[in-house]
GROMACS .gro file of C-alpha atoms in nm:
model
  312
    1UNK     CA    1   7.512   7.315   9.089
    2UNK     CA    2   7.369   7.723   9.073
    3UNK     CA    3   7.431   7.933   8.812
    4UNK     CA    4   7.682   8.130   8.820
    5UNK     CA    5   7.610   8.453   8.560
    6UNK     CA    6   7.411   8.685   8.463
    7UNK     CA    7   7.189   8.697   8.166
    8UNK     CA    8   6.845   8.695   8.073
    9UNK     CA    9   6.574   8.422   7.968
   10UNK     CA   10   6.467   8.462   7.629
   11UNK     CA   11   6.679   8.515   7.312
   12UNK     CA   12   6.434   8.829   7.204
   13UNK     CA   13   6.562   9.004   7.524
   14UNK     CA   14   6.957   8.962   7.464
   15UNK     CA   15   6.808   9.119   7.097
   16UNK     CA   16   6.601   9.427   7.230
   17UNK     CA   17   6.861   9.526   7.507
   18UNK     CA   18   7.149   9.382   7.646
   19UNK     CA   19   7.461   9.553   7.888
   20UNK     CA   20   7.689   9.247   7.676
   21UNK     CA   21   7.581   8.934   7.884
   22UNK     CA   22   7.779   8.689   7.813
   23UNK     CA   23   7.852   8.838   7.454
   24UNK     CA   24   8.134   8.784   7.246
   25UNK     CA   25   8.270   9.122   7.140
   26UNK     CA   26   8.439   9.277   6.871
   27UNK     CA   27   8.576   9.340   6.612
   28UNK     CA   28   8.754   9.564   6.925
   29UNK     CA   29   8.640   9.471   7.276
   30UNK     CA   30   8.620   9.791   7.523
   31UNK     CA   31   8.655  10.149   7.391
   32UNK     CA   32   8.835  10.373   7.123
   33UNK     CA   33   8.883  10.739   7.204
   34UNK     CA   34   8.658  10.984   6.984
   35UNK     CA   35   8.546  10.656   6.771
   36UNK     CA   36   8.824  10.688   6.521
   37UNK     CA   37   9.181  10.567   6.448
   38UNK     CA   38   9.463  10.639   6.211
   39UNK     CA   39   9.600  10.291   6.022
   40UNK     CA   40   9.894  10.347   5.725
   41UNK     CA   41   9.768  10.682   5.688
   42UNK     CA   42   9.407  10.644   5.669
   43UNK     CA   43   9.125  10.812   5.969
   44UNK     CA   44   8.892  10.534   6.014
   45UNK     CA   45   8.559  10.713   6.218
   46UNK     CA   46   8.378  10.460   6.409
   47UNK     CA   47   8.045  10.450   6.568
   48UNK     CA   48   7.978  10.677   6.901
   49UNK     CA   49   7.801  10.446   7.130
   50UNK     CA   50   7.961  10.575   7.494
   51UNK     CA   51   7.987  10.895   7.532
   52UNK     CA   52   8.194  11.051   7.283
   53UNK     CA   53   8.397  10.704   7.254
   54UNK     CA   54   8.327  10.360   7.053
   55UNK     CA   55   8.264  10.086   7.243
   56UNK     CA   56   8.269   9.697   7.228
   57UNK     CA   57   8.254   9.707   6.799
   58UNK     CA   58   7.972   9.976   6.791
   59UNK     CA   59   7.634   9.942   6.728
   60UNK     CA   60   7.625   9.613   6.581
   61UNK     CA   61   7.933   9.429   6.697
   62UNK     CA   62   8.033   9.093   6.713
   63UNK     CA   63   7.736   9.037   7.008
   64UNK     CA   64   7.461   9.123   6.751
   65UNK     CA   65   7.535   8.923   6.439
   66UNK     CA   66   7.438   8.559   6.332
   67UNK     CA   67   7.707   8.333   6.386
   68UNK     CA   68   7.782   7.978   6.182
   69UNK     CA   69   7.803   7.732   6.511
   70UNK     CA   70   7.921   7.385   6.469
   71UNK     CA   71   7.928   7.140   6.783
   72UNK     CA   72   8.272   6.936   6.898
   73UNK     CA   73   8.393   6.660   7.096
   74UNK     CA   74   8.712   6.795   7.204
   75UNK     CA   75   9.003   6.567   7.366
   76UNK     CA   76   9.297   6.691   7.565
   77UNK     CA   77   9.556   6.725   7.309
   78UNK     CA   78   9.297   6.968   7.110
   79UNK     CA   79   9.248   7.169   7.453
   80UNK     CA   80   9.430   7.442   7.578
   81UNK     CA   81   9.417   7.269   7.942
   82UNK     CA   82   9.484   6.916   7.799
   83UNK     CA   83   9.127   6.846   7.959
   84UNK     CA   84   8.870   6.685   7.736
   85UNK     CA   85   8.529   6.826   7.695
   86UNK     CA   86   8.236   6.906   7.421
   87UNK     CA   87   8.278   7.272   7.237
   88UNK     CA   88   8.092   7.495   7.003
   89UNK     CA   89   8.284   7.616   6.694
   90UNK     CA   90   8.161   7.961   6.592
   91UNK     CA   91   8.235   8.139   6.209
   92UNK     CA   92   8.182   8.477   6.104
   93UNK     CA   93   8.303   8.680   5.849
   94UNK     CA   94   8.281   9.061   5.911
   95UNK     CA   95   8.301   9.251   5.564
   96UNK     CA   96   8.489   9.500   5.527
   97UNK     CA   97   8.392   9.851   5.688
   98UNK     CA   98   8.176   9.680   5.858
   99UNK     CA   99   8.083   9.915   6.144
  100UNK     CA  100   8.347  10.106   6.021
  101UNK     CA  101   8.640   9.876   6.048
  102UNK     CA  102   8.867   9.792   5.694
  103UNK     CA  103   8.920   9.457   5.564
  104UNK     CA  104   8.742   9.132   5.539
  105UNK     CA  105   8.817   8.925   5.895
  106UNK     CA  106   8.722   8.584   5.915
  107UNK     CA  107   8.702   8.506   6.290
  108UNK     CA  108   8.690   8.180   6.468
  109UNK     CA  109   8.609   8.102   6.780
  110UNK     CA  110   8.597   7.810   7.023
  111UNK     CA  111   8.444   7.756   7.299
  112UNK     CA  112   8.594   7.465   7.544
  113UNK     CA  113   8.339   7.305   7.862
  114UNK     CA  114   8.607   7.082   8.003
  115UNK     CA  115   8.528   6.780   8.218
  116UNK     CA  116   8.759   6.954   8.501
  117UNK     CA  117   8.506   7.271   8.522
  118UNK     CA  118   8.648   7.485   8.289
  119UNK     CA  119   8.538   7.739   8.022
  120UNK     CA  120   8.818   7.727   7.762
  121UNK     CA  121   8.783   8.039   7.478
  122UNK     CA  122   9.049   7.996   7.154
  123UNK     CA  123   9.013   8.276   6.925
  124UNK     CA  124   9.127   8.320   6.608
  125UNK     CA  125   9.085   8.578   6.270
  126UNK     CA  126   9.256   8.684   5.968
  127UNK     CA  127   9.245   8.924   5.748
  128UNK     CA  128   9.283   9.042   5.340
  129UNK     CA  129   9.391   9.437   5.473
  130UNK     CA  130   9.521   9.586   5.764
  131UNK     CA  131   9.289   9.608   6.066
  132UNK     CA  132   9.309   9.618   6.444
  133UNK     CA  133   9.151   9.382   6.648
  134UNK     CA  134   9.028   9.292   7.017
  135UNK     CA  135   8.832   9.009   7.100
  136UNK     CA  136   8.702   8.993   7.478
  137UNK     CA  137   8.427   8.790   7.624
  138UNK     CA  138   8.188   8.986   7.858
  139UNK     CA  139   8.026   8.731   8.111
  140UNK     CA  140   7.886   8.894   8.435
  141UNK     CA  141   8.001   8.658   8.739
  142UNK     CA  142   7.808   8.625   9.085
  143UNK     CA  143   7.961   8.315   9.219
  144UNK     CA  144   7.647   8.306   9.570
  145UNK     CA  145   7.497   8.100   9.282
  146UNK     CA  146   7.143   8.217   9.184
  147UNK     CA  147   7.211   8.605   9.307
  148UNK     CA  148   7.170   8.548   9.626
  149UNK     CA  149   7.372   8.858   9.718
  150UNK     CA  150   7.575   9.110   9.570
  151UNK     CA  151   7.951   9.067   9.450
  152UNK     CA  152   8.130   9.297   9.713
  153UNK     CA  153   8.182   9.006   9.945
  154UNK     CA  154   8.372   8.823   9.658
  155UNK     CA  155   8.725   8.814   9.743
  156UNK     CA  156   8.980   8.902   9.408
  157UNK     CA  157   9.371   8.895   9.353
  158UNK     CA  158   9.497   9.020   9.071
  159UNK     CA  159   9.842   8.935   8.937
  160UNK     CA  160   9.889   9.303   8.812
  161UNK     CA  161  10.134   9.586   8.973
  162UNK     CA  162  10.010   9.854   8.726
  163UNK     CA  163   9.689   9.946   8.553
  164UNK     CA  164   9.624  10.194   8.271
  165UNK     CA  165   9.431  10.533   8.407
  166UNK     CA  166   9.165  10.636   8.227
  167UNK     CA  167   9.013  10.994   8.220
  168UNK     CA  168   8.668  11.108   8.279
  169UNK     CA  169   8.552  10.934   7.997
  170UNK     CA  170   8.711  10.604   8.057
  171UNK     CA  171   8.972  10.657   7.775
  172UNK     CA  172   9.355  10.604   7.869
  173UNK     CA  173   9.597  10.815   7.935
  174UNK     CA  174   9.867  10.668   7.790
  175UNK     CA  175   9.988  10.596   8.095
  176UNK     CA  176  10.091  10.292   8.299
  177UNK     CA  177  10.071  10.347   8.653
  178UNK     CA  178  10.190  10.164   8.962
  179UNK     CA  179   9.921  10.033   9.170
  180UNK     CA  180  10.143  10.116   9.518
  181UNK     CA  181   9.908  10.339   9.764
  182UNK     CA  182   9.606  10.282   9.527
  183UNK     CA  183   9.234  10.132   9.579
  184UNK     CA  184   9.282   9.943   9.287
  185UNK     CA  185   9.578   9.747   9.390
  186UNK     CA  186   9.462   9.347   9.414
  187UNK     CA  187   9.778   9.203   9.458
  188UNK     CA  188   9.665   9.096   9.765
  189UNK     CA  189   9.354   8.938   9.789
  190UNK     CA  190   9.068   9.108   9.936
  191UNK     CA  191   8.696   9.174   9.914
  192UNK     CA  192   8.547   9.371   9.603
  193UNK     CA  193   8.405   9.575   9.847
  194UNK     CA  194   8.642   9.720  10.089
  195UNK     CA  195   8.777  10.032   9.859
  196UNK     CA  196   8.531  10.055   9.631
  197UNK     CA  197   8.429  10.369   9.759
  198UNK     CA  198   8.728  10.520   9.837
  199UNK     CA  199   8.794  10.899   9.776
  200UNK     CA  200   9.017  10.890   9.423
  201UNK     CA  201   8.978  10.999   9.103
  202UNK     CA  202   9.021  10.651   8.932
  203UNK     CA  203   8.689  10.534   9.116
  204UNK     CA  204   8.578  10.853   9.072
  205UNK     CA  205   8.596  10.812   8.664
  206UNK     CA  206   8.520  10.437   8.687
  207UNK     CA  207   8.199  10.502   8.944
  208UNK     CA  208   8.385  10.186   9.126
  209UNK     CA  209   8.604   9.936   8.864
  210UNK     CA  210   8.645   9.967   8.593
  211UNK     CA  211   8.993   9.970   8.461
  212UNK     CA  212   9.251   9.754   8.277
  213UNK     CA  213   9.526   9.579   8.442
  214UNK     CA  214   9.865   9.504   8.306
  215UNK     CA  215   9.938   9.189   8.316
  216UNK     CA  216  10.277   9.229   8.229
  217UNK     CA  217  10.302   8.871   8.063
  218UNK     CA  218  10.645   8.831   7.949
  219UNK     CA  219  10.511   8.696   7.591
  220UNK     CA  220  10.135   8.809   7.529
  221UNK     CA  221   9.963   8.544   7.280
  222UNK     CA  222  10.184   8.246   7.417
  223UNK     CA  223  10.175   8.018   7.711
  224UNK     CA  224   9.822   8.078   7.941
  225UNK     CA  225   9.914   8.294   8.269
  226UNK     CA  226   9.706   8.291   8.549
  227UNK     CA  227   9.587   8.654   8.580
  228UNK     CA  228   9.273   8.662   8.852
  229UNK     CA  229   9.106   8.454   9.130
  230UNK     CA  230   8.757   8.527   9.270
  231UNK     CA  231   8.685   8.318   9.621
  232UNK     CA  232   8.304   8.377   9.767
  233UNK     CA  233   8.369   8.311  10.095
  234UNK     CA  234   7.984   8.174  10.168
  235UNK     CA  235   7.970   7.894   9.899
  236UNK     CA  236   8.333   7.825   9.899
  237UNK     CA  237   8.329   7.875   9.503
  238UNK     CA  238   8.649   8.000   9.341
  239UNK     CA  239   8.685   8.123   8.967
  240UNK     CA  240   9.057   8.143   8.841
  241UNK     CA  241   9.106   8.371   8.514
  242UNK     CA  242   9.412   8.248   8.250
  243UNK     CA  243   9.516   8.426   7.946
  244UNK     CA  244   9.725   8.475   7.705
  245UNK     CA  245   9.672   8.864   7.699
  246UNK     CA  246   9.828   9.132   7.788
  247UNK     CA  247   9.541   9.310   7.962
  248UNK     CA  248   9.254   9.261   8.211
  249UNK     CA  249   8.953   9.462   8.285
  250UNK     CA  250   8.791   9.456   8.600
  251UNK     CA  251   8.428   9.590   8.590
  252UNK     CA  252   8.245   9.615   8.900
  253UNK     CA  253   7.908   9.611   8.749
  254UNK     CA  254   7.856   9.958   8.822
  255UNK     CA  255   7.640  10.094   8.579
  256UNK     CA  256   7.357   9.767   8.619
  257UNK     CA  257   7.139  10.016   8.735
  258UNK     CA  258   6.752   9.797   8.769
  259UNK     CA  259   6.699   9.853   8.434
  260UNK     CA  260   6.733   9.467   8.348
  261UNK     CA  261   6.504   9.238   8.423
  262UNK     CA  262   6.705   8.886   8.437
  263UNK     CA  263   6.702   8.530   8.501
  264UNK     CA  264   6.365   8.453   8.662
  265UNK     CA  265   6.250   8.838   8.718
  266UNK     CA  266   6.527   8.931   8.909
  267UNK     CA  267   6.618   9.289   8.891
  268UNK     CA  268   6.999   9.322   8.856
  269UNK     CA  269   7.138   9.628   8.995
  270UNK     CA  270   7.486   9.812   9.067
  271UNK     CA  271   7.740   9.572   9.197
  272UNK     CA  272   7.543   9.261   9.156
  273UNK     CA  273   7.745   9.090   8.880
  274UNK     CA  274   8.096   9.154   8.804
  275UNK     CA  275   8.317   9.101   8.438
  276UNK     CA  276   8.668   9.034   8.412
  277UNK     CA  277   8.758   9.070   8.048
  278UNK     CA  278   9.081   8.960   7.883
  279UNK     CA  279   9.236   9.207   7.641
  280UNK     CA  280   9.458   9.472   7.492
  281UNK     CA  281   9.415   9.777   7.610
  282UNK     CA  282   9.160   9.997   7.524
  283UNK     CA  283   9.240  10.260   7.293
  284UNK     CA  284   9.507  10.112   7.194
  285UNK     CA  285   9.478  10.198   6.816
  286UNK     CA  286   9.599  10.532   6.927
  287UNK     CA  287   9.790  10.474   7.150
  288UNK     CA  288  10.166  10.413   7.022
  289UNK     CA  289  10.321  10.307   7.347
  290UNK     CA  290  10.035  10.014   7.419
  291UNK     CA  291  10.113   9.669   7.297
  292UNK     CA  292  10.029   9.653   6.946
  293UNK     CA  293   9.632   9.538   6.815
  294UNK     CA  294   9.746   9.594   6.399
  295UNK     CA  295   9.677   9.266   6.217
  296UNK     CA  296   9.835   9.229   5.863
  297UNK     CA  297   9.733   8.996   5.580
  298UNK     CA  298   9.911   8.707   5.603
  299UNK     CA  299   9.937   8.703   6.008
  300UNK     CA  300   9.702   8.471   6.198
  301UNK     CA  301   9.550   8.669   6.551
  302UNK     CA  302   9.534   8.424   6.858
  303UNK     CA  303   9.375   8.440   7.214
  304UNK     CA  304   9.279   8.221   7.478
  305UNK     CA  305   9.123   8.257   7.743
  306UNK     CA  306   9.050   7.994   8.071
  307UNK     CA  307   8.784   8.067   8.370
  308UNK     CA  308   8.871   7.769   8.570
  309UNK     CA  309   8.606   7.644   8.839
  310UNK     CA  310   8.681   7.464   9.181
  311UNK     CA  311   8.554   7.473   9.551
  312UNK     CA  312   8.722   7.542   9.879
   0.00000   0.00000   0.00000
């Protein structure tokens, strides 16, 4: 057994500075154009922390706060896989306008180690007055085990024919693009590496990935699809991404720029981890014709999310 992510190794650095290893994020995961959103009639102005954007629930999102954690024996009716396991339960209840966001949200989530290698995330949050939310989990993979190489070797599919372009700020569009003639198409699997450079304005933007997918689930927030697969070719590892989300962002890791000093001193830098984060889109609070991130009082928000493990 290696590890397998990023991260560092001491709590005080996660505190002082952290690019979201491993974090939970919200109350909205990725970013909101110009840090502000209309809701029933109301401008809600959020914090700008990228750019001129909000990003991953500002400047002290879900990553940053104290957490109620309760550990669980978990069987296989309980789990979303049917696999047994032990699991963390995790409260927190962000007040309202709370980094700028209305209502009081109560959020649960569970995490899920299976005894069939699996990391099983069920979230769950309600509300007392209209909100949005976005939950995402923001694990940096390197599957050599122990960084013993970059990620551009590791070979992807992902079960997406369109993606959402983003302009020079990473915001989208609006629209939903075919991936047909593009480097980001990963229908067919093939190494993070081989168009990562290409000459487009999409990798231009993203410096390399770092777009969302549609998944184009038939029923987003029921049955678990399988949207991703990472193979590393030298260890024979394979990861396998399932969700019950609409959305999936691919991030190449390309703004680890040896800054961060990691697990055992090791400098991480561009391209040596990679994220895929299950989602909505982002900026989907203003965008009208992106699957809907409103939760009402009254309505229960669900999510989960499966990174499977295996060897080949």
């Amino acid at each position: 057994l290696e590890d397998v992510t990023l991260g560092y190794d001491s709590l005080s650095q996660y505190i002082a500075d952290s690019p979201y290893f491993g974090a939970l994020v919200g109350r909205y995961g990725n970013r909101i154009g110009k840090a502000r959103f209309t809701l029933e009639g109301t401008e809600y102005k959020l914090a700008v922390n990228n750019g001129p954007n909000h990003l991953h629930g500002g400047l002290k999102g879900f990553d940053k706060v104290v957490w109620q954690a309760e550990v669980l024996t978990v069987n296989s009716v309980d789990s979303p896989t049917h696999h047994g396991g032990v699991g963390l339960r995790l409260r927190y209840r962000s007040a309202n306008m709370e980094e700028g966001y209305p209502g009081n949200l109560d959020v649960q989530v569970i995490y899920i180690l299976t005894d069939s290698a699996e990391l099983c995330i069920k979230y769950s949050a309600q509300t007392d007055k209209t909100t949005i939310i976005n939950l995402t989990h923001h694990s940096y993979f390197n599957l050599t085990g122990g960084m013993k190489d970059d990620v551009l070797g590791h070979v992807l599919q992902i079960n997406a024919g369109s993606f959402t372009p983003v302009d020079e700020t990473l915001i989208p569009t609006g629209e939903i693009r075919s991936l047909n003639d593009s480097p980001l198409d990963f229908r067919t699997a093939k190494p993070i590496g081989r168009d990562i450079n290409a000459i487009d304005t999409q990798m231009r933007f993203g410096q390399g990935y770092d777009h969302c997918w549609v998944l184009g689930h038939p029923n987003p927030g029921g049955e678990l699809n399988l949207a991703a697969t990472v193979f590393e070719p030298v260890s024979g590892r394979v990861m396998e991404v399932l969700t019950t989300e609409p959305g999936l962002q691919f991030y190449s890791g390309n703004f680890l720029d040896g800054a961060y000093t990691g697990k055992g001193g090791r400098v991480y830098n561009d391209r040596d981890g990679f994220c895929l984060e299950t989602e909505h889109f982002p900026d989907s609070p203003n965008r009208p014709g992106f699957p809907s991130v409103v939760l009402k009082p009254g309505d229960t928000y669900r999510t989960t999310t499966v990174y499977r493990f295996s060897v080949k």
